[in-house]
PDB file of C-alpha atoms in Angstrom:
ATOM      1  CA  MET A  21       8.601  -9.402   9.088  1.00 58.00           C
ATOM      2  CA  ASN A  22       5.538  -8.698  11.148  1.00 68.00           C
ATOM      3  CA  LEU A  23       3.988  -5.108  11.598  1.00 69.00           C
ATOM      4  CA  GLU A  24       4.916  -4.888  15.236  1.00 76.00           C
ATOM      5  CA  ASP A  25       8.533  -5.673  14.202  1.00 71.00           C
ATOM      6  CA  VAL A  26       8.326  -2.737  11.574  1.00 70.00           C
ATOM      7  CA  PHE A  27       6.427  -0.199  13.854  1.00 72.00           C
ATOM      8  CA  LEU A  28       8.698  -0.750  17.022  1.00 80.00           C
ATOM      9  CA  ASN A  29      12.033  -1.919  15.790  1.00 75.00           C
ATOM     10  CA  ASN A  30      12.394   0.176  12.355  1.00 72.00           C
ATOM     11  CA  PRO A  31      10.113   3.107  12.127  1.00 70.00           C
ATOM     12  CA  ALA A  32      11.760   4.285   9.295  1.00 69.00           C
ATOM     13  CA  SER A  33      10.511   1.724   6.945  1.00 74.00           C
ATOM     14  CA  SER A  34       7.066   1.790   8.748  1.00 77.00           C
ATOM     15  CA  VAL A  35       5.328   3.978   5.528  1.00 76.00           C
ATOM     16  CA  ARG A  36       7.003   1.554   2.869  1.00 79.00           C
ATOM     17  CA  GLU A  37       5.634  -1.409   4.719  1.00 80.00           C
ATOM     18  CA  LEU A  38       2.266  -0.181   5.126  1.00 81.00           C
ATOM     19  CA  GLU A  39       2.661   0.722   1.029  1.00 81.00           C
ATOM     20  CA  SER A  40       3.570  -2.944   0.062  1.00 84.00           C
ATOM     21  CA  VAL A  41       0.462  -4.227   2.398  1.00 85.00           C
ATOM     22  CA  ILE A  42      -1.777  -1.759   0.524  1.00 85.00           C
ATOM     23  CA  GLN A  43      -0.688  -2.734  -2.890  1.00 87.00           C
ATOM     24  CA  ASP A  44      -0.973  -6.596  -1.964  1.00 92.00           C
ATOM     25  CA  VAL A  45      -4.454  -5.902  -0.822  1.00 91.00           C
ATOM     26  CA  TYR A  46      -5.394  -4.196  -4.148  1.00 89.00           C
ATOM     27  CA  GLN A  47      -4.014  -6.750  -6.081  1.00 92.00           C
ATOM     28  CA  LEU A  48      -6.144  -9.406  -3.789  1.00 94.00           C
ATOM     29  CA  VAL A  49      -9.164  -7.521  -4.504  1.00 92.00           C
ATOM     30  CA  GLN A  50      -8.358  -7.151  -8.220  1.00 90.00           C
ATOM     31  CA  ARG A  51      -7.743 -10.912  -8.421  1.00 94.00           C
ATOM     32  CA  GLU A  52     -10.737 -12.226  -6.073  1.00 95.00           C
ATOM     33  CA  TYR A  53     -13.103  -9.616  -7.274  1.00 93.00           C
ATOM     34  CA  PRO A  54     -12.261  -8.759 -10.872  1.00 92.00           C
ATOM     35  CA  GLN A  55     -15.702  -6.964 -11.117  1.00 93.00           C
ATOM     36  CA  ILE A  56     -14.732  -4.302  -8.957  1.00 89.00           C
ATOM     37  CA  ASP A  57     -12.850  -1.250 -10.584  1.00 89.00           C
ATOM     38  CA  MET A  58      -9.944  -0.266  -8.281  1.00 86.00           C
ATOM     39  CA  SER A  59      -8.369   1.878 -10.434  1.00 87.00           C
ATOM     40  CA  LEU A  60      -9.789   5.376  -8.664  1.00 85.00           C
ATOM     41  CA  ALA A  61      -8.847   4.001  -5.267  1.00 84.00           C
ATOM     42  CA  ILE A  62      -5.453   3.091  -6.842  1.00 82.00           C
ATOM     43  CA  ASP A  63      -4.952   6.447  -8.422  1.00 82.00           C
ATOM     44  CA  GLN A  64      -6.028   8.274  -5.275  1.00 82.00           C
ATOM     45  CA  SER A  65      -3.638   6.478  -3.030  1.00 79.00           C
ATOM     46  CA  LEU A  66      -0.785   7.087  -5.150  1.00 73.00           C
ATOM     47  CA  PHE A  67      -1.835  10.625  -5.320  1.00 70.00           C
ATOM     48  CA  LEU A  68      -1.700  10.947  -1.772  1.00 69.00           C
ATOM     49  CA  ARG A  69       1.897   9.823  -1.196  1.00 63.00           C
ATOM     50  CA  PRO A  70       4.510  12.518  -0.756  1.00 60.00           C
ATOM     51  CA  GLU A  71       6.054  13.828  -4.229  1.00 54.00           C
ATOM     52  CA  HIS A  72       9.500  12.808  -3.326  1.00 47.00           C
ATOM     53  CA  GLU A  73       8.174   9.011  -2.457  1.00 53.00           C
ATOM     54  CA  ARG A  74       6.527   8.399  -5.799  1.00 48.00           C
ATOM     55  CA  GLU A  75       7.648   5.551  -8.324  1.00 48.00           C
TER      56      GLU A  75
END
């Protein structure tokens, strides 16, 4: 599934898909650049999610 499909054909899942992309980017950065502390960015992005959407 590409982002164009998500945004144009299924906007209800857009936020979920973007969150998945962001998590993938965090994992990539942590794997490729272990010296970079991503914990603050991860914590802040989780804090910004709507309360009922947090897992």
